[in-house]
mmCIF file of C-alpha atoms in Angstrom:
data_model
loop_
_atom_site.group_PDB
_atom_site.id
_atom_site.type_symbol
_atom_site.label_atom_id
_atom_site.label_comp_id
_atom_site.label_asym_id
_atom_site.label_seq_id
_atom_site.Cartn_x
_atom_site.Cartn_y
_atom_site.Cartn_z
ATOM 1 C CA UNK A 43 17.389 -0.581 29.681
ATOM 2 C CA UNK A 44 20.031 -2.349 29.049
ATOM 3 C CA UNK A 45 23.246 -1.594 26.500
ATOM 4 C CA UNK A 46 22.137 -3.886 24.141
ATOM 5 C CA UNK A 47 18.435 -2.060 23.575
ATOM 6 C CA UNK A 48 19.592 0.982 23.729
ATOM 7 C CA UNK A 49 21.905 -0.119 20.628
ATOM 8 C CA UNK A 50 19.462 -1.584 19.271
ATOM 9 C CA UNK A 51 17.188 1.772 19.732
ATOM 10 C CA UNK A 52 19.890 4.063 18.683
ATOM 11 C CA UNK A 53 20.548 1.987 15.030
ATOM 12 C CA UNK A 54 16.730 1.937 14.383
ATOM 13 C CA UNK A 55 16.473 6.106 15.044
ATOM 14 C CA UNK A 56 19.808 5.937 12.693
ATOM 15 C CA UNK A 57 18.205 3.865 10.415
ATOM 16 C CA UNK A 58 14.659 5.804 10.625
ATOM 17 C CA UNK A 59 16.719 9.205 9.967
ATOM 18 C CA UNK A 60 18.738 7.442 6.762
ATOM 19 C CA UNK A 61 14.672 7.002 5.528
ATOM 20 C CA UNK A 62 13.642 10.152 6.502
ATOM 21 C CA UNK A 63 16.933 12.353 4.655
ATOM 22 C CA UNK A 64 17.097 10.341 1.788
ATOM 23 C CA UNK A 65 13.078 10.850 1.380
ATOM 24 C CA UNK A 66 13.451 14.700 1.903
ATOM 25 C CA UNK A 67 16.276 14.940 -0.623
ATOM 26 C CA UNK A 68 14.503 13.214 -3.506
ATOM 27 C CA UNK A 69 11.036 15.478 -2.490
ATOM 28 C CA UNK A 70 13.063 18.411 -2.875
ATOM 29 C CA UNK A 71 15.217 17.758 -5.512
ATOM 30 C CA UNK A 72 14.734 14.325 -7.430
ATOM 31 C CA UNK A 73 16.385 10.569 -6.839
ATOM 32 C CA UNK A 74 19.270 11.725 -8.786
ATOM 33 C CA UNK A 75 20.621 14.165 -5.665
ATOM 34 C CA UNK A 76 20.282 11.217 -3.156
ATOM 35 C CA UNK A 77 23.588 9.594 -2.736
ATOM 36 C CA UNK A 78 25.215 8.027 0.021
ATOM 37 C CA UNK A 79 27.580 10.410 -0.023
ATOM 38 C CA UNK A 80 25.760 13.613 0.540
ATOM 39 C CA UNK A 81 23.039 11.355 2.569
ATOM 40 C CA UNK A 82 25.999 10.844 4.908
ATOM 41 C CA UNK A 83 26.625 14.309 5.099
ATOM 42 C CA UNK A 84 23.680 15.339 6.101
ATOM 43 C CA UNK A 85 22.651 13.344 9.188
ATOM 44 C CA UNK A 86 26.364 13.823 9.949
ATOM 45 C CA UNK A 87 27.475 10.363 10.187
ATOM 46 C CA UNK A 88 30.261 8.401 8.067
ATOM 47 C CA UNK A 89 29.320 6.588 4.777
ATOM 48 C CA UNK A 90 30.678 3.452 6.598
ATOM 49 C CA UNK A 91 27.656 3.845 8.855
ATOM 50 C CA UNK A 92 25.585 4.316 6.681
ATOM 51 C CA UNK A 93 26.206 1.341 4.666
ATOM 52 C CA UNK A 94 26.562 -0.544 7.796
ATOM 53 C CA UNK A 95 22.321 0.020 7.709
ATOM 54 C CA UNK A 96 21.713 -0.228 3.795
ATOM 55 C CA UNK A 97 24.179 -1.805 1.048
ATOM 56 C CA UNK A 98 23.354 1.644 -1.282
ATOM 57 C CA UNK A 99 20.953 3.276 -3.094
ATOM 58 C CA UNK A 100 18.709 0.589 -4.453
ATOM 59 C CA UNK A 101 18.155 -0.714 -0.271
ATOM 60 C CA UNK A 102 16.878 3.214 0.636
ATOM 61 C CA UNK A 103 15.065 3.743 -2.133
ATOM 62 C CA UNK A 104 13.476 0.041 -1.104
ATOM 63 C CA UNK A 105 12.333 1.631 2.312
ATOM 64 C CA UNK A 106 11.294 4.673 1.165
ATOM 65 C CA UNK A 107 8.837 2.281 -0.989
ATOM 66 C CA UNK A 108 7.898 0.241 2.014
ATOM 67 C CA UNK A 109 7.189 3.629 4.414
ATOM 68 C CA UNK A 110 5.331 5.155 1.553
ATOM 69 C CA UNK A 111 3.294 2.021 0.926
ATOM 70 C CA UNK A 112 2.159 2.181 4.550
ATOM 71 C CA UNK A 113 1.098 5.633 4.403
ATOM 72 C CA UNK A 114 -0.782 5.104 1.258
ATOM 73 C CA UNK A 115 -2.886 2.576 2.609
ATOM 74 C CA UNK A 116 -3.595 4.220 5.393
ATOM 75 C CA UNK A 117 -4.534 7.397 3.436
ATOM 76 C CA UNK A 118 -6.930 5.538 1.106
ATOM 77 C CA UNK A 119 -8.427 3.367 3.959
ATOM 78 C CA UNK A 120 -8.815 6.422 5.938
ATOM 79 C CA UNK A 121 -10.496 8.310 2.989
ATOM 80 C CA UNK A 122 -12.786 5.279 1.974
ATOM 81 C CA UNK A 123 -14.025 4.578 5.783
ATOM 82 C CA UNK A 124 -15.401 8.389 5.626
ATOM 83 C CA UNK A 125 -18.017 8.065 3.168
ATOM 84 C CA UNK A 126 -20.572 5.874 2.662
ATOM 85 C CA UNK A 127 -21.758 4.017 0.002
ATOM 86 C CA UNK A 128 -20.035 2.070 -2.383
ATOM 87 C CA UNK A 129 -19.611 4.656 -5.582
ATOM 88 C CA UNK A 130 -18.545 7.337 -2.667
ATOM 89 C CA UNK A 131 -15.976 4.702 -1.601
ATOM 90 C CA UNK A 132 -14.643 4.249 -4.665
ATOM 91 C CA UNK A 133 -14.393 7.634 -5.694
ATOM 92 C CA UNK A 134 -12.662 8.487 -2.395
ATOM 93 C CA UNK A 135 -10.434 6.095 -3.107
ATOM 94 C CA UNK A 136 -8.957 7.237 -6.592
ATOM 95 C CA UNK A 137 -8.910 10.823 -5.212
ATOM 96 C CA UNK A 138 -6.521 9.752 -1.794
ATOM 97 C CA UNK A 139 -4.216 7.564 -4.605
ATOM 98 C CA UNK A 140 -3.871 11.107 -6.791
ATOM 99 C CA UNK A 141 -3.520 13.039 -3.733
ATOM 100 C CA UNK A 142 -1.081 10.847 -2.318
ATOM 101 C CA UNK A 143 0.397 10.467 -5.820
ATOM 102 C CA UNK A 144 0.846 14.569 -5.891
ATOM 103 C CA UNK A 145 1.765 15.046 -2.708
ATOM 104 C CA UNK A 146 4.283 12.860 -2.355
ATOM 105 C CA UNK A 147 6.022 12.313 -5.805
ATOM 106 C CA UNK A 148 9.457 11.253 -4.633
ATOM 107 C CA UNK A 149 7.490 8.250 -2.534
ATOM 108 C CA UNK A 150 5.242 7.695 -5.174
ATOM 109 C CA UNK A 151 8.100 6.724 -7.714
ATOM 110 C CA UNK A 152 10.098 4.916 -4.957
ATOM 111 C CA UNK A 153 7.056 2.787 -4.958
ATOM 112 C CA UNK A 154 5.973 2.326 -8.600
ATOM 113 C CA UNK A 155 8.909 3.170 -10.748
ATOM 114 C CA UNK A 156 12.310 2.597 -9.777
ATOM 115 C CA UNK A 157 14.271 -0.619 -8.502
ATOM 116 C CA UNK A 158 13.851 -0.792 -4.712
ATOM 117 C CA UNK A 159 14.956 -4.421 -4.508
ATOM 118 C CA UNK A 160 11.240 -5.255 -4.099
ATOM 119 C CA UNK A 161 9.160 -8.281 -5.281
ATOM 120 C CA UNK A 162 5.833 -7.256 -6.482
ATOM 121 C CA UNK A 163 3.000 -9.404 -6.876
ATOM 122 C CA UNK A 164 4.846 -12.746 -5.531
ATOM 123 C CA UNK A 165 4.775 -14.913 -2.603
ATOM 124 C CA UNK A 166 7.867 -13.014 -1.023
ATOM 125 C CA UNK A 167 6.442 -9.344 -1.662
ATOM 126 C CA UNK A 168 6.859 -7.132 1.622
ATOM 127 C CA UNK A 169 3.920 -6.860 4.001
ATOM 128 C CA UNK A 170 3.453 -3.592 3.279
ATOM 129 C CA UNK A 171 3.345 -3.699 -0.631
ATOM 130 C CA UNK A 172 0.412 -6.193 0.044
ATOM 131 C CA UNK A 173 -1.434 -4.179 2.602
ATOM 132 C CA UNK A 174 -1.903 -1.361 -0.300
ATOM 133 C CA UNK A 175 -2.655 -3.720 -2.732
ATOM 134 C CA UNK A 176 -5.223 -4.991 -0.166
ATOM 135 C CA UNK A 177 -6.447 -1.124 0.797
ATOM 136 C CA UNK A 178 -7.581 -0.896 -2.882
ATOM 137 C CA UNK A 179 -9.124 -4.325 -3.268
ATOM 138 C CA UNK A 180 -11.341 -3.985 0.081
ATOM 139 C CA UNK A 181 -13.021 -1.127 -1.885
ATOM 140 C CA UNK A 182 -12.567 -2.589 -5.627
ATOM 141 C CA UNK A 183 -13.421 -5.686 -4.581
ATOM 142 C CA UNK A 184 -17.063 -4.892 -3.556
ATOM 143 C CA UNK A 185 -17.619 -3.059 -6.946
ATOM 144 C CA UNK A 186 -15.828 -5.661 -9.838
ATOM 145 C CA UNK A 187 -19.275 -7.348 -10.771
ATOM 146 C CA UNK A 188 -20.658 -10.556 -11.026
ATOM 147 C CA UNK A 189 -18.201 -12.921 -12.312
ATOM 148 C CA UNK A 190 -15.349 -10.577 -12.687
ATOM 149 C CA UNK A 191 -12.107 -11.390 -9.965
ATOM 150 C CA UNK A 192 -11.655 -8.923 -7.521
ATOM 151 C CA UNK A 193 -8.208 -9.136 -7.851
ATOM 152 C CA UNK A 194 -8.095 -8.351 -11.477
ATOM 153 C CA UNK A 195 -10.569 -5.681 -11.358
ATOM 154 C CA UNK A 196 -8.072 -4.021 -8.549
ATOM 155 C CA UNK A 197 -5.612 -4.682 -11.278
ATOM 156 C CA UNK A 198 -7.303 -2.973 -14.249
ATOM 157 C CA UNK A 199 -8.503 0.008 -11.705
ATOM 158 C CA UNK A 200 -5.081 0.437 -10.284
ATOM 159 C CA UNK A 201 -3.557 0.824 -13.475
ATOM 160 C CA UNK A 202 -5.409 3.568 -14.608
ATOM 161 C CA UNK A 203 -5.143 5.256 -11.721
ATOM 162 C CA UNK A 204 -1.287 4.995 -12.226
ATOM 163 C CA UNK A 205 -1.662 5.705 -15.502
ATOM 164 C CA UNK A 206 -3.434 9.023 -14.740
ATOM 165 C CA UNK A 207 -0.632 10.040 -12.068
ATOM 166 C CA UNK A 208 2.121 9.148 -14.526
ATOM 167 C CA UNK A 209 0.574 10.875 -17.635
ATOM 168 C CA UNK A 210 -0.268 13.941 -15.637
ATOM 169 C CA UNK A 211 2.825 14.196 -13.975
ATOM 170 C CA UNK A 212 4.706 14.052 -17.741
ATOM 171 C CA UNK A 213 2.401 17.028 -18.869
ATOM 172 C CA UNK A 214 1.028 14.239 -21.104
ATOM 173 C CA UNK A 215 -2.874 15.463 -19.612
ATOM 174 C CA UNK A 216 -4.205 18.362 -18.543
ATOM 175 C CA UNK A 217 -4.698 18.580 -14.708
ATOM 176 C CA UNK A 218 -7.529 20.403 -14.811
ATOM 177 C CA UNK A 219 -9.461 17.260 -16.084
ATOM 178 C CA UNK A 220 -8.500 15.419 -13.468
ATOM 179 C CA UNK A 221 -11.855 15.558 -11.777
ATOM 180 C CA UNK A 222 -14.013 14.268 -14.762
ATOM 181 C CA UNK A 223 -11.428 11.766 -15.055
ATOM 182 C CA UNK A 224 -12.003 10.298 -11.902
ATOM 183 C CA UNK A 225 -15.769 10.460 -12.730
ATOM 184 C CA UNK A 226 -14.972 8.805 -15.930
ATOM 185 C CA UNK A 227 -13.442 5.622 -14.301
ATOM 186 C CA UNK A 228 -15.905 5.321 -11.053
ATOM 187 C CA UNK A 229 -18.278 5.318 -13.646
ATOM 188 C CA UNK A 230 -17.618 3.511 -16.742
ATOM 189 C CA UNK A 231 -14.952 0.966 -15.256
ATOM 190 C CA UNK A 232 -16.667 0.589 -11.874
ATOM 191 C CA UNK A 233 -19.753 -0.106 -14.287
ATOM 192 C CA UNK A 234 -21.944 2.486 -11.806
#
């Protein structure tokens, strides 16, 4: 290997660790406790470095969003690809978003609520953005009806499941509906 890749290697691990704190630190105690300050001090390198991988705040909280985007996708495909049937699919599919959603609050708002430096829903948005969009529309999309746009339907689907997550999360509903919830949209919205 030569001195170059192993530079190369050693700034991505840096880089991957950056990610990794500044995700654990808003899981455990909110966005508001990740700085670059105390981010620096715990992987035990200088601020310097750490702005020599991310211009602040805004650029982390932009790859948490991108990571957790990834794994979201992957949770809901992997949930959807287990069942069969299209209702099953689609109610597999709201369940992995709240689950996700739940267990992973910090990442959820990184992705849907605070400034990441991301474009959403434009030619430029991140690979990854898209692929979840796209996880949810290979299962919406068979389900949005005759002369409805899959797309839109995703939309409209999508939304309430955010809506759900965010008005659950603010104490706003009671969690112990969330089940007939879920029922509620497979089978009104998804029109089953």
């Amino acid at each position: 290997m030569s001195v170059q890749e192993r530079k190369e290697r050693e700034r991505a691990g840096r880089e991957r660790l950056i990610v990794a704190t500044a995700r654990e630190l808003a899981e455990q105690q909110g966005w508001d406790a990740v700085t670059t300050r105390r981010l620096a001090e715990r992987i035990e390198y200088s601020q310097p470095v750490l702005y020599s991988h991310f211009r602040g705040k805004r650029e982390i909280i932009g790859a948490v969003a991108l990571e957790g985007a990834t794994e979201m996708a992957a949770a809901v495909r992997a949930e959807t690809s287990a069942v069969d049937g299209p209702r099953a699919r689609v109610t597999a599919l709201a369940r992995a978003y709240l689950d996700f959603a739940a267990r992973n609050p910090a990442v959820y708002d990184a992705i849907f609520q605070l400034d990441g430096g991301l474009a959403y829903a434009q030619e430029d948005t991140p690979e990854p953005l898209k692929d979840a969009f796209a996880a949810l529309l290979e299962t919406l999309g068979e389900v949005a009806g005759d002369g409805v746009h899959p797309g839109l339907f995703t939309e409209a689907f999508w939304a309430a499941l955010h809506g759900l997550v965010t008005l659950t999360r603010a104490g706003r509903l009671p969690p112990e509906h969330t089940e007939v919830r879920v029922g509620l949209l497979v089978d009104r919205l998804a029109a089953f």
